[in-house]
PDB file of C-alpha atoms in Angstrom:
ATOM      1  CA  UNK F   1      40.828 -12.359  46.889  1.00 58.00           C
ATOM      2  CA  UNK F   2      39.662 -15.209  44.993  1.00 86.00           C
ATOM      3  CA  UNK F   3      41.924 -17.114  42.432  1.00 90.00           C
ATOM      4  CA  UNK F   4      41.549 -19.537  39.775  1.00 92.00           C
ATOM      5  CA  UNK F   5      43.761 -21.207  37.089  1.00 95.00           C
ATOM      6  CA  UNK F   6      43.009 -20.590  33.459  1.00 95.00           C
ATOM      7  CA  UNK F   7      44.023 -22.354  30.616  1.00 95.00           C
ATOM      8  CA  UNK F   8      45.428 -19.794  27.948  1.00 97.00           C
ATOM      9  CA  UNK F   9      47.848 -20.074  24.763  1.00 97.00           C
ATOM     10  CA  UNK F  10      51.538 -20.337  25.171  1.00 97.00           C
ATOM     11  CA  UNK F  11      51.886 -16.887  23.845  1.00 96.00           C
ATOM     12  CA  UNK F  12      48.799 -15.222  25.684  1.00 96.00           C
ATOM     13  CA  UNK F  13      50.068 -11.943  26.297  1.00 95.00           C
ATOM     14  CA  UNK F  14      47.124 -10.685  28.893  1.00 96.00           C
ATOM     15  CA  UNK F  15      46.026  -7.289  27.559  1.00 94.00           C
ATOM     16  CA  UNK F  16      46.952  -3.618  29.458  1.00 94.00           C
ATOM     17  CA  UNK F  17      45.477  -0.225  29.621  1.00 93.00           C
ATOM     18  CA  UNK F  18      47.573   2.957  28.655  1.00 95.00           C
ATOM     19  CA  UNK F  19      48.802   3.203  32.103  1.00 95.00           C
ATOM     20  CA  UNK F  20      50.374  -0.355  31.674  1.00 94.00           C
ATOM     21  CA  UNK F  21      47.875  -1.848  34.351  1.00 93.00           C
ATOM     22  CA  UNK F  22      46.058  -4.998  33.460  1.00 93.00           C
ATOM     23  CA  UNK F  23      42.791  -4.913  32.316  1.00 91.00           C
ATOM     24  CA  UNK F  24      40.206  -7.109  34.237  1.00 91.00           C
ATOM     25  CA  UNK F  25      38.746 -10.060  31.867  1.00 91.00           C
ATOM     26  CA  UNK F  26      36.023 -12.383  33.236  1.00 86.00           C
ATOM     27  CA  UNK F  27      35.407 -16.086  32.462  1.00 82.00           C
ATOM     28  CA  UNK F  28      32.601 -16.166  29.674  1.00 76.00           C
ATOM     29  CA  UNK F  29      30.058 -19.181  30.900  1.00 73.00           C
ATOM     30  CA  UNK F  30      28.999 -20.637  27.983  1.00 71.00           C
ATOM     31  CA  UNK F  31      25.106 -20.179  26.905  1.00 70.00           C
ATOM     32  CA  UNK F  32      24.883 -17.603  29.280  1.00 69.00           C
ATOM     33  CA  UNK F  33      24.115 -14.116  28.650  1.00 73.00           C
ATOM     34  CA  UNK F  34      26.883 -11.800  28.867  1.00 69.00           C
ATOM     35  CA  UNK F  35      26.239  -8.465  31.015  1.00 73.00           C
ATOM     36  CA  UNK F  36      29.575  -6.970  29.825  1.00 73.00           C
ATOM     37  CA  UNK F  37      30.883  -5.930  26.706  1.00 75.00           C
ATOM     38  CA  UNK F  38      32.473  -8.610  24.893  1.00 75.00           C
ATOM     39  CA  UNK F  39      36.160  -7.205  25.291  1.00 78.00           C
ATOM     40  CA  UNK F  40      35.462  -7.774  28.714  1.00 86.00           C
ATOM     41  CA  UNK F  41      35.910 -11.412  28.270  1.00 88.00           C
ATOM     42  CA  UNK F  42      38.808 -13.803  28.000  1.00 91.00           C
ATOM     43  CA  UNK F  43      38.787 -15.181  24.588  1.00 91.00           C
ATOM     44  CA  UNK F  44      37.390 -18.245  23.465  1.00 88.00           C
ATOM     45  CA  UNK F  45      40.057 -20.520  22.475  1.00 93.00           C
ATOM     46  CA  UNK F  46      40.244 -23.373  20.641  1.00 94.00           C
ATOM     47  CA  UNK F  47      40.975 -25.976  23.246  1.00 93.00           C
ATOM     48  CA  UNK F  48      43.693 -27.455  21.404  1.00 97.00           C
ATOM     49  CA  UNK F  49      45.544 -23.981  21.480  1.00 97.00           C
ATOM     50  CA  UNK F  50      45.109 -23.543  25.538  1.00 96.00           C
ATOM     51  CA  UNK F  51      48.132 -25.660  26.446  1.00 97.00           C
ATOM     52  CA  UNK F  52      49.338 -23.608  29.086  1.00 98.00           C
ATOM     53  CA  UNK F  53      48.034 -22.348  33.218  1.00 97.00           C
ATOM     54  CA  UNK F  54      47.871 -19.134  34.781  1.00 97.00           C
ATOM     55  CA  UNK F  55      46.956 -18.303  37.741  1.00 96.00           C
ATOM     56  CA  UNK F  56      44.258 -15.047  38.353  1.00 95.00           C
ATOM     57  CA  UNK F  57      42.757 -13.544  40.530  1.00 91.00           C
ATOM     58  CA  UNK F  58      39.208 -13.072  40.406  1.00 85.00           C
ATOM     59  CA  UNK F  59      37.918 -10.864  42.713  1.00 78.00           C
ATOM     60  CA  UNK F  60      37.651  -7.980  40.150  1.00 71.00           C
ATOM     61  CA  UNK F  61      36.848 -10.001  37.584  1.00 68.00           C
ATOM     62  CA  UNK F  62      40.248 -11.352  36.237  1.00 86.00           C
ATOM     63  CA  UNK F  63      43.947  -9.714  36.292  1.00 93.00           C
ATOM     64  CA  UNK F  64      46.899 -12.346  36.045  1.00 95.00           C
ATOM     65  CA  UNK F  65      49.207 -12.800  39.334  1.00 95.00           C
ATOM     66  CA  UNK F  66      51.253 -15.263  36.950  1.00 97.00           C
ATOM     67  CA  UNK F  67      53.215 -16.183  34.002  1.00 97.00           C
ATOM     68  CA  UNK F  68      51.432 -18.939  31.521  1.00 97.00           C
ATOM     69  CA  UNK F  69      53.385 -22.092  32.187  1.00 98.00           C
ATOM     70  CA  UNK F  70      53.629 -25.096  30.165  1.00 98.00           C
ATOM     71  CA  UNK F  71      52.350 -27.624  33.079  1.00 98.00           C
ATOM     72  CA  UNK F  72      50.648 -27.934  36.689  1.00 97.00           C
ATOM     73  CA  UNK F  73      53.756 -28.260  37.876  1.00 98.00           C
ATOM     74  CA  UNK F  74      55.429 -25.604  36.313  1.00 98.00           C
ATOM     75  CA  UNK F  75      52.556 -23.024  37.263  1.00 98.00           C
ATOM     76  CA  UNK F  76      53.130 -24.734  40.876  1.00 97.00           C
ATOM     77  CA  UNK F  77      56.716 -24.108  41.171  1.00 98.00           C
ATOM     78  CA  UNK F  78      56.344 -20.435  39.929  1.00 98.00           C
ATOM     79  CA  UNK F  79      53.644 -19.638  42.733  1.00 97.00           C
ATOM     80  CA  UNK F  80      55.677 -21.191  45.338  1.00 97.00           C
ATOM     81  CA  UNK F  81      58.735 -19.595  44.038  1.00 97.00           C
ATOM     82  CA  UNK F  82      57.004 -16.534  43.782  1.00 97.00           C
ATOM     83  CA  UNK F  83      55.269 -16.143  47.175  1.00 96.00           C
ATOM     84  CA  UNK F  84      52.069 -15.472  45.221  1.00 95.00           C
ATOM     85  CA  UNK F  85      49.292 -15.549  48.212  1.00 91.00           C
ATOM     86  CA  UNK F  86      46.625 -17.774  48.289  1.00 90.00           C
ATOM     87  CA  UNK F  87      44.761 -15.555  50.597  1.00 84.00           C
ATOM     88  CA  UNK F  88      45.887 -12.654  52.584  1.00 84.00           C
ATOM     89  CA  UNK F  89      48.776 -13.751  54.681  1.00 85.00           C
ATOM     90  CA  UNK F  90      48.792 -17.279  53.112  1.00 87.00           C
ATOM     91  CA  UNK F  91      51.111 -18.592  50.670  1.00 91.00           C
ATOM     92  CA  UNK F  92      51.648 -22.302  49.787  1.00 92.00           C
ATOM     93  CA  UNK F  93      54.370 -24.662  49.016  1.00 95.00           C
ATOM     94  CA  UNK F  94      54.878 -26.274  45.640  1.00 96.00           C
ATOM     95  CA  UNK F  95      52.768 -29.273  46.543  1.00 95.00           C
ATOM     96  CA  UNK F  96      50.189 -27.424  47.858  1.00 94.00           C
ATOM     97  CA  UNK F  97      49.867 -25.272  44.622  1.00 95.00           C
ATOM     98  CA  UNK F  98      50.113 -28.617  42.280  1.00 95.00           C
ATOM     99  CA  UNK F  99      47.202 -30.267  44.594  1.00 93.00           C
ATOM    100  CA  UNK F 100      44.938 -27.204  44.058  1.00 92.00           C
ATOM    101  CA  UNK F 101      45.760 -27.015  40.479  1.00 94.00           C
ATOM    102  CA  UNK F 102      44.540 -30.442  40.006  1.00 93.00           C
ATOM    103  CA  UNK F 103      41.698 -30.278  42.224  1.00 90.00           C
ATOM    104  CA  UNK F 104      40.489 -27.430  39.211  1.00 90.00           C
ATOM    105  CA  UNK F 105      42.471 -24.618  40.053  1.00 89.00           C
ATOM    106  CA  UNK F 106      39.718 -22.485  42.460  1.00 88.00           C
ATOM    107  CA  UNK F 107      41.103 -21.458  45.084  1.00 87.00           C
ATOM    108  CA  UNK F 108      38.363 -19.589  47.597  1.00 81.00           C
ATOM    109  CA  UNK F 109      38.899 -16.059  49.577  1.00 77.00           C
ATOM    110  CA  UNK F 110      39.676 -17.302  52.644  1.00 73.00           C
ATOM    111  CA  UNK F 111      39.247 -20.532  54.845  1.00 72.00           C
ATOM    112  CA  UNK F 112      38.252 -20.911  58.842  1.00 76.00           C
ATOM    113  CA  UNK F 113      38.093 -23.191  60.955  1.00 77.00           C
ATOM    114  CA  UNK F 114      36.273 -22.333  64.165  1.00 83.00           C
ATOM    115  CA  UNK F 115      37.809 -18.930  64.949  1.00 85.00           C
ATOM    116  CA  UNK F 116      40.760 -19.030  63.051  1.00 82.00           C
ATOM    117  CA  UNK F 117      42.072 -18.675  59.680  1.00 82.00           C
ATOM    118  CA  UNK F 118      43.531 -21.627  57.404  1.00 80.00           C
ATOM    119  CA  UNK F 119      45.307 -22.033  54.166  1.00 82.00           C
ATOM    120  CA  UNK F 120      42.811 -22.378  51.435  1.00 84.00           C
ATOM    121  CA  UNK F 121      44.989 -24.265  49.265  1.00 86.00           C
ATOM    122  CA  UNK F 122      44.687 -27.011  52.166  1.00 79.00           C
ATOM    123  CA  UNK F 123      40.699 -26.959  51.549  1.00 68.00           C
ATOM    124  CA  UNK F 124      39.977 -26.389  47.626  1.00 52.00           C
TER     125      UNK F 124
END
């Protein structure tokens, strides 16, 4: 259960199958080739028109567990808000959101330490 923060467009409305499900979009790298169909992608905005952060999970190659918000901190309060997990079983507060989001938004699967579990947003 990986998750990252994307930058999208204030009005990004992330795209849904008939059922109404999401449909999984991966992170083009640039000058790399892409295996997938190009609807498979996230667009490639202009940077000036990806003013806003969601959060997604990555795992399956992209679904949103978030709004777009119009800051860090805004995404940050929504997640904490929100519950949203950072891992299974691990959810954060609002400053441990923001601090991830600014680190560059990856958050990894899941974090030990010797034998036991830890929040990931503590370690990203």
């Amino acid at each position: 259960m990986s998750r990252r923060v994307r930058r999208v467009p204030a009005d990004w409305q992330h795209p849904r199958n008939s059922g109404g499900r999401y449909v999984p979009l991966a992170e083009a790298i640039p000058d790399a080739p892409a295996p997938y169909p190009a609807a498979s992608y996230m667009p490639a905005w202009p940077a000036a028109e990806r003013t806003h952060w969601q959060l997604y999970e990555t795992t399956s190659a992209g679904t949103p567990l978030s709004p777009p918000c119009p800051s860090p901190e805004a995404l940050a309060k929504w997640l904490a808000g929100h519950h949203v997990e950072a891992a299974p079983g691990f959810t954060g507060t609002e400053a441990q959101w923001l601090a991830a989001i600014k680190r560059g938004g990856v958050i990894p699967p899941v974090m030990t330490v010797g034998k036991r579990q830890v929040n990931p947003l503590d370690y990203t």
